[in-house]
């Protein structure tokens, strides 16, 4: 019989029918159930305890949002081909390379096979399936259109992950180059510059001001580099904790991000794309507009727009049209407002929002490509100034000595 997804793995010690001491592992919903199962196998358990989780996880790969998007697409394809739901889980899990994802799919499959329902099985895995995902699946189950709903969710997840990847691409490249530049500069200051300093000490002449400045930086780097790393580490830790627990700090950070040159516009248009895409998907699934806006608020990825969406939801709940509430929020572009107005008048709100989402997703894609092209020469110039400046500072005294000779 299939085990429930609530079963635990227990480590036991005991004796068999011959009185030989044995130990091993067994699954069960409680220690008592595990002991009963062992007795049926002829093992008298002397010690049964829950298996401890490994300190660094279960050894499997981490399950990413991209994995969930692929899983959703595969399930939609299986069901479109007429494969029964439970059998679809088996086919998808067998073709998965990530052991952790395969284990997750099998747990969901067992719940569904036991009659728990797809949406209920997903709700038992909140780490990977949010309320929006579960509500959409539940809507598909209730309407008898699960295949269509999975297809819509797959498109939504794919578009969302593509958008996230574009934002990461825009931010990761310059950050990585700056980090490398700082590391290279640090190595030069700690390891290379001191070698020149020993040579300069035998000159017996005044050194250029620029060279003295770099030597001073080198002395600071040699003496306090551990302190510097400690301050950076503590700062990152405090920053992450504040971002998680302090709403005011998170609001400030999100507001500042939107005001950044170039990057701020990319983030802004990505937020609008996510807003339109999520609202289009939920509304097309038959979710009431007020409930859809609740889901959209959490999907914007920005606390400023999350609060704005909640205010819009509150206005719509009192009978205000969506386009009017959007205009009152004063945070959304006129294109979104106008398309929402057309959609409400024509009864095709989901289609209009889908067009808005596609427009802004394409805009983000173009801006990211342009940003990368713009940043490459700027970053090369910064690296040239840092490394070249250090080299010039070290060779200036040598040049001056050559002129004197």
Tab-separated table of C-alpha atoms in Angstrom:
chain	number	residue	atom	x	y	z
A	1	UNK	CA	0.000	0.000	0.000
A	2	UNK	CA	1.342	3.456	-0.795
A	3	UNK	CA	2.627	5.338	2.185
A	4	UNK	CA	1.183	8.709	3.057
A	5	UNK	CA	3.199	11.826	2.440
A	6	UNK	CA	2.902	12.494	6.200
A	7	UNK	CA	4.962	9.369	6.987
A	8	UNK	CA	8.293	9.808	8.724
A	9	UNK	CA	11.453	7.765	8.453
A	10	UNK	CA	12.459	6.138	11.742
A	11	UNK	CA	15.770	4.572	12.758
A	12	UNK	CA	15.306	1.459	14.880
A	13	UNK	CA	17.351	-0.986	16.928
A	14	UNK	CA	16.032	-4.368	18.030
A	15	UNK	CA	16.331	-8.149	17.890
A	16	UNK	CA	14.983	-10.586	15.330
A	17	UNK	CA	13.327	-13.981	15.906
A	18	UNK	CA	16.719	-15.607	16.445
A	19	UNK	CA	17.693	-13.055	19.077
A	20	UNK	CA	20.232	-11.369	16.799
A	21	UNK	CA	20.658	-7.629	17.249
A	22	UNK	CA	19.719	-5.653	14.140
A	23	UNK	CA	19.171	-2.035	13.161
A	24	UNK	CA	17.770	-0.192	10.169
A	25	UNK	CA	15.166	2.257	8.910
A	26	UNK	CA	11.401	2.037	8.491
A	27	UNK	CA	8.612	4.408	7.466
A	28	UNK	CA	5.550	5.109	9.564
A	29	UNK	CA	3.174	7.844	10.644
A	30	UNK	CA	4.254	7.450	14.297
A	31	UNK	CA	6.778	5.463	16.396
A	32	UNK	CA	3.977	3.140	17.529
A	33	UNK	CA	2.981	2.358	13.930
A	34	UNK	CA	6.647	1.762	13.065
A	35	UNK	CA	7.019	-0.672	16.008
A	36	UNK	CA	3.854	-2.512	14.955
A	37	UNK	CA	5.191	-2.868	11.415
A	38	UNK	CA	8.479	-4.226	12.764
A	39	UNK	CA	6.638	-6.810	14.911
A	40	UNK	CA	4.886	-8.072	11.774
A	41	UNK	CA	8.339	-8.569	10.285
A	42	UNK	CA	9.431	-10.535	13.349
A	43	UNK	CA	11.542	-7.738	14.825
A	44	UNK	CA	11.148	-6.650	18.442
A	45	UNK	CA	12.211	-2.998	18.517
A	46	UNK	CA	14.117	-1.739	21.561
A	47	UNK	CA	14.626	1.771	20.262
A	48	UNK	CA	12.687	3.689	17.583
A	49	UNK	CA	13.465	7.328	16.875
A	50	UNK	CA	12.839	9.779	14.061
A	51	UNK	CA	15.684	9.943	11.583
A	52	UNK	CA	17.557	13.231	11.903
A	53	UNK	CA	17.765	15.422	8.849
A	54	UNK	CA	21.284	15.842	7.394
A	55	UNK	CA	23.023	19.043	8.460
A	56	UNK	CA	23.439	20.194	4.870
A	57	UNK	CA	20.183	18.946	3.330
A	58	UNK	CA	19.316	15.600	1.773
A	59	UNK	CA	22.105	15.618	-0.780
A	60	UNK	CA	19.742	16.336	-3.658
A	61	UNK	CA	19.740	19.390	-5.840
A	62	UNK	CA	17.759	22.403	-4.747
A	63	UNK	CA	14.317	22.706	-6.355
A	64	UNK	CA	14.189	26.030	-8.200
A	65	UNK	CA	11.181	27.993	-9.490
A	66	UNK	CA	12.383	27.056	-12.981
A	67	UNK	CA	11.992	23.374	-12.028
A	68	UNK	CA	8.406	24.057	-10.944
A	69	UNK	CA	7.717	25.837	-14.244
A	70	UNK	CA	9.047	22.838	-16.208
A	71	UNK	CA	7.016	20.425	-14.044
A	72	UNK	CA	3.855	22.442	-14.722
A	73	UNK	CA	4.503	22.484	-18.470
A	74	UNK	CA	5.108	18.712	-18.517
A	75	UNK	CA	1.914	18.038	-16.569
A	76	UNK	CA	-0.054	20.268	-18.956
A	77	UNK	CA	1.414	18.383	-21.939
A	78	UNK	CA	0.643	14.964	-20.420
A	79	UNK	CA	-2.967	15.885	-19.699
A	80	UNK	CA	-3.424	17.433	-23.144
A	81	UNK	CA	-2.291	14.105	-24.599
A	82	UNK	CA	-5.064	12.369	-22.621
A	83	UNK	CA	-2.818	10.736	-19.995
A	84	UNK	CA	-4.625	10.265	-16.631
A	85	UNK	CA	-3.461	12.581	-13.834
A	86	UNK	CA	-1.860	9.928	-11.580
A	87	UNK	CA	-0.076	8.299	-14.510
A	88	UNK	CA	1.149	11.738	-15.603
A	89	UNK	CA	2.939	12.110	-12.267
A	90	UNK	CA	4.678	8.771	-12.818
A	91	UNK	CA	5.845	9.697	-16.316
A	92	UNK	CA	7.083	13.154	-15.284
A	93	UNK	CA	8.898	11.932	-12.152
A	94	UNK	CA	10.665	9.169	-14.103
A	95	UNK	CA	12.064	11.731	-16.537
A	96	UNK	CA	13.323	14.165	-13.885
A	97	UNK	CA	17.093	14.425	-13.271
A	98	UNK	CA	16.768	16.257	-9.944
A	99	UNK	CA	16.219	13.643	-7.160
A	100	UNK	CA	14.619	16.250	-4.878
A	101	UNK	CA	12.080	17.206	-7.554
A	102	UNK	CA	11.326	13.542	-8.282
A	103	UNK	CA	10.702	12.970	-4.570
A	104	UNK	CA	8.377	16.002	-4.449
A	105	UNK	CA	6.375	14.797	-7.471
A	106	UNK	CA	6.022	11.300	-5.968
A	107	UNK	CA	4.738	12.783	-2.684
A	108	UNK	CA	2.119	14.795	-4.609
A	109	UNK	CA	1.239	11.711	-6.648
A	110	UNK	CA	0.622	9.651	-3.498
A	111	UNK	CA	-1.697	12.307	-2.071
A	112	UNK	CA	-3.666	12.530	-5.319
A	113	UNK	CA	-3.863	8.731	-5.624
A	114	UNK	CA	-5.255	8.586	-2.084
A	115	UNK	CA	-8.124	10.857	-3.167
A	116	UNK	CA	-6.852	14.105	-1.678
A	117	UNK	CA	-7.132	16.205	-4.844
A	118	UNK	CA	-4.385	17.933	-6.823
A	119	UNK	CA	-4.771	21.379	-5.221
A	120	UNK	CA	-4.839	19.937	-1.691
A	121	UNK	CA	-1.693	17.922	-2.424
A	122	UNK	CA	0.045	21.088	-3.636
A	123	UNK	CA	-0.994	22.988	-0.501
A	124	UNK	CA	1.015	20.504	1.545
A	125	UNK	CA	4.134	21.816	-0.235
A	126	UNK	CA	3.902	25.595	0.422
A	127	UNK	CA	7.651	26.008	-0.068
A	128	UNK	CA	7.242	25.305	-3.791
A	129	UNK	CA	3.602	26.111	-4.578
A	130	UNK	CA	2.182	29.448	-3.447
A	131	UNK	CA	-1.478	30.299	-2.845
A	132	UNK	CA	-1.866	31.641	-6.381
A	133	UNK	CA	-0.683	28.364	-7.934
A	134	UNK	CA	-2.901	26.259	-5.647
A	135	UNK	CA	-5.978	28.455	-6.161
A	136	UNK	CA	-5.646	28.262	-9.945
A	137	UNK	CA	-5.310	24.468	-9.865
A	138	UNK	CA	-8.323	24.249	-7.562
A	139	UNK	CA	-10.297	26.450	-9.965
A	140	UNK	CA	-9.359	24.110	-12.824
A	141	UNK	CA	-10.402	21.035	-10.837
A	142	UNK	CA	-13.767	22.525	-9.890
A	143	UNK	CA	-14.555	23.691	-13.433
A	144	UNK	CA	-13.418	20.416	-15.025
A	145	UNK	CA	-10.808	22.282	-17.089
A	146	UNK	CA	-7.617	21.248	-15.285
A	147	UNK	CA	-5.764	20.677	-18.560
A	148	UNK	CA	-6.488	24.217	-19.753
A	149	UNK	CA	-5.663	25.678	-16.350
A	150	UNK	CA	-2.307	23.883	-16.155
A	151	UNK	CA	-1.486	25.252	-19.602
A	152	UNK	CA	-2.248	28.800	-18.412
A	153	UNK	CA	-0.245	28.312	-15.218
A	154	UNK	CA	2.673	26.940	-17.245
A	155	UNK	CA	2.664	30.023	-19.481
A	156	UNK	CA	2.451	32.265	-16.413
A	157	UNK	CA	5.342	30.507	-14.647
A	158	UNK	CA	7.499	30.483	-17.791
A	159	UNK	CA	6.929	34.177	-18.471
A	160	UNK	CA	7.551	35.047	-14.802
A	161	UNK	CA	10.827	33.103	-14.669
A	162	UNK	CA	11.992	34.594	-17.971
A	163	UNK	CA	11.352	38.051	-16.546
A	164	UNK	CA	13.256	37.249	-13.348
A	165	UNK	CA	16.154	35.900	-15.411
A	166	UNK	CA	16.295	39.157	-17.386
A	167	UNK	CA	16.421	41.245	-14.208
A	168	UNK	CA	19.167	39.028	-12.777
A	169	UNK	CA	21.069	39.354	-16.032
A	170	UNK	CA	20.852	43.138	-15.800
A	171	UNK	CA	22.138	43.225	-12.214
A	172	UNK	CA	24.496	40.235	-11.955
A	173	UNK	CA	26.992	41.213	-14.646
A	174	UNK	CA	27.979	44.658	-13.315
A	175	UNK	CA	27.954	43.424	-9.697
A	176	UNK	CA	30.197	40.471	-10.570
A	177	UNK	CA	32.661	42.697	-12.423
A	178	UNK	CA	32.786	45.213	-9.554
A	179	UNK	CA	33.425	42.390	-7.055
A	180	UNK	CA	36.244	41.028	-9.234
A	181	UNK	CA	37.703	44.534	-9.560
A	182	UNK	CA	37.672	44.985	-5.775
A	183	UNK	CA	39.336	41.584	-5.250
A	184	UNK	CA	42.027	42.274	-7.860
A	185	UNK	CA	42.685	45.715	-6.383
A	186	UNK	CA	42.923	44.211	-2.899
A	187	UNK	CA	45.431	41.598	-4.041
A	188	UNK	CA	47.548	44.269	-5.720
A	189	UNK	CA	47.498	46.459	-2.607
A	190	UNK	CA	48.345	43.593	-0.226
A	191	UNK	CA	50.797	41.567	-2.319
A	192	UNK	CA	52.247	43.669	-5.147
A	193	UNK	CA	52.491	47.245	-3.857
A	194	UNK	CA	54.590	46.255	-0.771
A	195	UNK	CA	57.258	44.863	-3.120
A	196	UNK	CA	57.533	48.272	-4.783
A	197	UNK	CA	57.557	49.964	-1.365
A	198	UNK	CA	60.709	48.068	-0.395
A	199	UNK	CA	62.381	49.229	-3.602
A	200	UNK	CA	61.317	52.865	-3.069
A	201	UNK	CA	62.748	52.901	0.469
A	202	UNK	CA	66.278	52.699	-1.020
A	203	UNK	CA	65.765	55.662	-3.381
A	204	UNK	CA	66.384	58.313	-0.728
A	205	UNK	CA	64.229	60.805	-2.623
A	206	UNK	CA	60.782	62.292	-2.185
A	207	UNK	CA	58.056	60.169	-3.775
A	208	UNK	CA	55.187	61.620	-5.858
A	209	UNK	CA	51.983	62.397	-3.946
A	210	UNK	CA	50.005	59.832	-5.952
A	211	UNK	CA	52.506	57.116	-5.075
A	212	UNK	CA	52.407	58.071	-1.377
A	213	UNK	CA	48.606	57.885	-1.473
A	214	UNK	CA	48.657	54.359	-2.940
A	215	UNK	CA	51.312	53.250	-0.436
A	216	UNK	CA	49.086	54.555	2.359
A	217	UNK	CA	46.150	52.535	0.981
A	218	UNK	CA	48.405	49.493	0.812
A	219	UNK	CA	49.412	49.875	4.471
A	220	UNK	CA	45.739	50.141	5.490
A	221	UNK	CA	44.831	47.105	3.386
A	222	UNK	CA	47.629	45.009	4.909
A	223	UNK	CA	46.729	45.968	8.449
A	224	UNK	CA	42.935	45.939	8.312
A	225	UNK	CA	41.959	43.541	5.507
A	226	UNK	CA	40.486	41.047	7.979
A	227	UNK	CA	38.501	43.835	9.635
A	228	UNK	CA	37.274	44.920	6.216
A	229	UNK	CA	36.046	41.408	5.365
A	230	UNK	CA	34.356	41.199	8.767
A	231	UNK	CA	32.553	44.507	8.268
A	232	UNK	CA	31.397	43.406	4.789
A	233	UNK	CA	30.126	40.073	6.127
A	234	UNK	CA	28.286	41.652	9.071
A	235	UNK	CA	26.815	44.331	6.792
A	236	UNK	CA	25.461	41.712	4.384
A	237	UNK	CA	23.973	39.730	7.290
A	238	UNK	CA	22.303	42.814	8.830
A	239	UNK	CA	21.049	43.911	5.413
A	240	UNK	CA	19.423	40.528	4.712
A	241	UNK	CA	17.823	40.380	8.177
A	242	UNK	CA	16.446	43.910	7.900
A	243	UNK	CA	15.071	43.161	4.453
A	244	UNK	CA	13.259	40.081	5.761
A	245	UNK	CA	11.881	41.477	9.024
A	246	UNK	CA	11.611	45.260	8.731
A	247	UNK	CA	8.815	46.498	6.456
A	248	UNK	CA	9.945	50.155	6.645
A	249	UNK	CA	13.453	49.206	5.526
A	250	UNK	CA	12.025	47.054	2.741
A	251	UNK	CA	9.796	49.924	1.594
A	252	UNK	CA	12.777	52.296	1.594
A	253	UNK	CA	14.893	49.806	-0.354
A	254	UNK	CA	12.165	49.183	-2.940
A	255	UNK	CA	11.603	52.923	-3.319
A	256	UNK	CA	15.320	53.595	-3.822
A	257	UNK	CA	15.585	50.737	-6.315
A	258	UNK	CA	12.897	52.335	-8.473
A	259	UNK	CA	14.826	55.628	-8.450
A	260	UNK	CA	18.121	54.126	-9.638
A	261	UNK	CA	19.217	55.379	-13.074
A	262	UNK	CA	18.489	52.919	-15.908
A	263	UNK	CA	18.118	49.913	-13.568
A	264	UNK	CA	15.154	51.566	-11.830
A	265	UNK	CA	13.233	51.768	-15.106
A	266	UNK	CA	13.914	48.101	-15.832
A	267	UNK	CA	12.645	47.091	-12.384
A	268	UNK	CA	9.579	49.339	-12.794
A	269	UNK	CA	8.587	47.857	-16.139
A	270	UNK	CA	9.207	44.331	-14.810
A	271	UNK	CA	6.792	45.053	-11.940
A	272	UNK	CA	4.130	46.287	-14.384
A	273	UNK	CA	4.651	43.187	-16.534
A	274	UNK	CA	4.245	40.882	-13.512
A	275	UNK	CA	1.154	42.808	-12.363
A	276	UNK	CA	-0.521	42.539	-15.765
A	277	UNK	CA	0.520	38.919	-16.350
A	278	UNK	CA	-0.691	37.714	-12.948
A	279	UNK	CA	-3.987	39.596	-13.127
A	280	UNK	CA	-4.599	38.359	-16.667
A	281	UNK	CA	-3.942	34.728	-15.689
A	282	UNK	CA	-6.102	34.776	-12.557
A	283	UNK	CA	-8.990	36.665	-14.175
A	284	UNK	CA	-8.966	34.339	-17.211
A	285	UNK	CA	-9.143	31.396	-14.791
A	286	UNK	CA	-12.465	32.681	-13.491
A	287	UNK	CA	-11.103	34.000	-10.206
A	288	UNK	CA	-13.189	37.002	-8.999
A	289	UNK	CA	-11.412	40.312	-9.568
A	290	UNK	CA	-11.110	41.127	-5.854
A	291	UNK	CA	-9.546	37.731	-5.095
A	292	UNK	CA	-7.338	38.069	-8.165
A	293	UNK	CA	-6.002	41.425	-6.947
A	294	UNK	CA	-5.131	39.827	-3.598
A	295	UNK	CA	-2.977	37.288	-5.452
A	296	UNK	CA	-1.469	40.001	-7.648
A	297	UNK	CA	-0.354	42.041	-4.619
A	298	UNK	CA	2.012	39.316	-3.480
A	299	UNK	CA	3.308	38.678	-6.991
A	300	UNK	CA	4.489	42.220	-7.774
A	301	UNK	CA	7.770	41.671	-5.926
A	302	UNK	CA	7.859	45.244	-4.642
A	303	UNK	CA	6.346	46.438	-1.353
A	304	UNK	CA	5.377	49.826	-2.837
A	305	UNK	CA	3.288	48.194	-5.557
A	306	UNK	CA	2.023	45.550	-3.165
A	307	UNK	CA	0.496	48.299	-1.005
A	308	UNK	CA	-0.829	50.081	-4.104
A	309	UNK	CA	-2.510	46.868	-5.307
A	310	UNK	CA	-4.155	46.342	-1.905
A	311	UNK	CA	-5.585	49.872	-2.112
A	312	UNK	CA	-6.863	49.143	-5.628
A	313	UNK	CA	-8.500	45.952	-4.361
A	314	UNK	CA	-10.209	47.866	-1.568
A	315	UNK	CA	-11.542	50.445	-4.036
A	316	UNK	CA	-12.778	47.767	-6.459
A	317	UNK	CA	-14.566	45.991	-3.596
A	318	UNK	CA	-16.668	49.146	-3.076
A	319	UNK	CA	-17.821	49.123	-6.717
A	320	UNK	CA	-15.117	51.271	-8.352
A	321	UNK	CA	-14.022	50.197	-11.822
A	322	UNK	CA	-10.511	48.737	-12.088
A	323	UNK	CA	-9.234	51.422	-14.469
A	324	UNK	CA	-10.466	54.184	-12.119
A	325	UNK	CA	-8.794	52.536	-9.122
A	326	UNK	CA	-5.564	52.178	-11.133
A	327	UNK	CA	-5.679	55.872	-11.976
A	328	UNK	CA	-6.229	56.824	-8.325
A	329	UNK	CA	-3.166	54.780	-7.287
A	330	UNK	CA	-0.920	57.112	-9.356
A	331	UNK	CA	1.678	54.363	-9.678
A	332	UNK	CA	0.757	52.697	-12.969
A	333	UNK	CA	1.436	53.776	-16.577
A	334	UNK	CA	-1.328	55.275	-18.704
A	335	UNK	CA	-1.069	52.391	-21.172
A	336	UNK	CA	-2.092	49.885	-18.492
A	337	UNK	CA	-4.944	52.112	-17.329
A	338	UNK	CA	-6.278	52.645	-20.867
A	339	UNK	CA	-6.039	48.968	-21.785
A	340	UNK	CA	-7.819	48.030	-18.557
A	341	UNK	CA	-10.577	50.512	-19.427
A	342	UNK	CA	-10.961	49.023	-22.924
A	343	UNK	CA	-10.946	45.535	-21.480
A	344	UNK	CA	-13.656	46.313	-18.951
A	345	UNK	CA	-15.872	47.936	-21.587
A	346	UNK	CA	-15.407	45.107	-24.109
A	347	UNK	CA	-15.500	42.242	-21.596
A	348	UNK	CA	-11.998	41.144	-22.612
A	349	UNK	CA	-9.983	42.339	-19.618
A	350	UNK	CA	-7.759	39.257	-19.534
A	351	UNK	CA	-6.803	39.687	-23.213
A	352	UNK	CA	-5.988	43.375	-22.803
A	353	UNK	CA	-3.865	42.707	-19.719
A	354	UNK	CA	-2.078	39.911	-21.559
A	355	UNK	CA	-1.143	42.377	-24.315
A	356	UNK	CA	0.155	44.849	-21.709
A	357	UNK	CA	2.235	42.122	-20.061
A	358	UNK	CA	3.741	41.033	-23.393
A	359	UNK	CA	4.578	44.651	-24.284
A	360	UNK	CA	6.429	45.332	-21.034
A	361	UNK	CA	8.181	41.943	-21.041
A	362	UNK	CA	9.570	42.713	-24.485
A	363	UNK	CA	10.519	46.213	-23.334
A	364	UNK	CA	12.428	44.788	-20.351
A	365	UNK	CA	14.222	42.357	-22.654
A	366	UNK	CA	15.350	45.170	-24.949
A	367	UNK	CA	16.456	47.397	-22.075
A	368	UNK	CA	18.510	44.601	-20.530
A	369	UNK	CA	20.310	44.027	-23.839
A	370	UNK	CA	20.953	47.758	-24.204
A	371	UNK	CA	22.150	48.012	-20.606
A	372	UNK	CA	24.645	45.192	-21.113
A	373	UNK	CA	26.015	46.872	-24.233
A	374	UNK	CA	26.263	50.202	-22.395
A	375	UNK	CA	27.909	48.789	-19.278
A	376	UNK	CA	30.662	46.804	-21.001
A	377	UNK	CA	32.781	49.831	-22.062
A	378	UNK	CA	32.047	51.604	-18.767
A	379	UNK	CA	33.179	48.613	-16.724
A	380	UNK	CA	36.316	48.213	-18.829
A	381	UNK	CA	37.070	51.890	-18.214
A	382	UNK	CA	36.621	51.471	-14.437
A	383	UNK	CA	38.876	48.416	-14.401
A	384	UNK	CA	41.441	50.313	-16.455
A	385	UNK	CA	41.403	53.240	-14.035
A	386	UNK	CA	41.761	51.005	-10.968
A	387	UNK	CA	44.473	48.659	-12.201
A	388	UNK	CA	46.161	51.208	-14.469
A	389	UNK	CA	46.139	53.814	-11.697
A	390	UNK	CA	47.934	51.456	-9.332
A	391	UNK	CA	50.562	50.616	-11.935
A	392	UNK	CA	51.143	54.277	-12.793
A	393	UNK	CA	51.505	55.125	-9.090
A	394	UNK	CA	54.166	52.427	-8.726
A	395	UNK	CA	56.127	53.346	-11.845
A	396	UNK	CA	56.068	57.151	-11.410
A	397	UNK	CA	59.099	57.145	-9.045
A	398	UNK	CA	61.007	54.921	-11.479
A	399	UNK	CA	60.259	57.330	-14.337
A	400	UNK	CA	61.390	60.292	-12.217
A	401	UNK	CA	64.583	58.446	-11.283
A	402	UNK	CA	65.283	57.821	-14.955
A	403	UNK	CA	64.857	61.535	-15.711
A	404	UNK	CA	67.294	62.459	-12.950
A	405	UNK	CA	69.902	60.007	-14.240
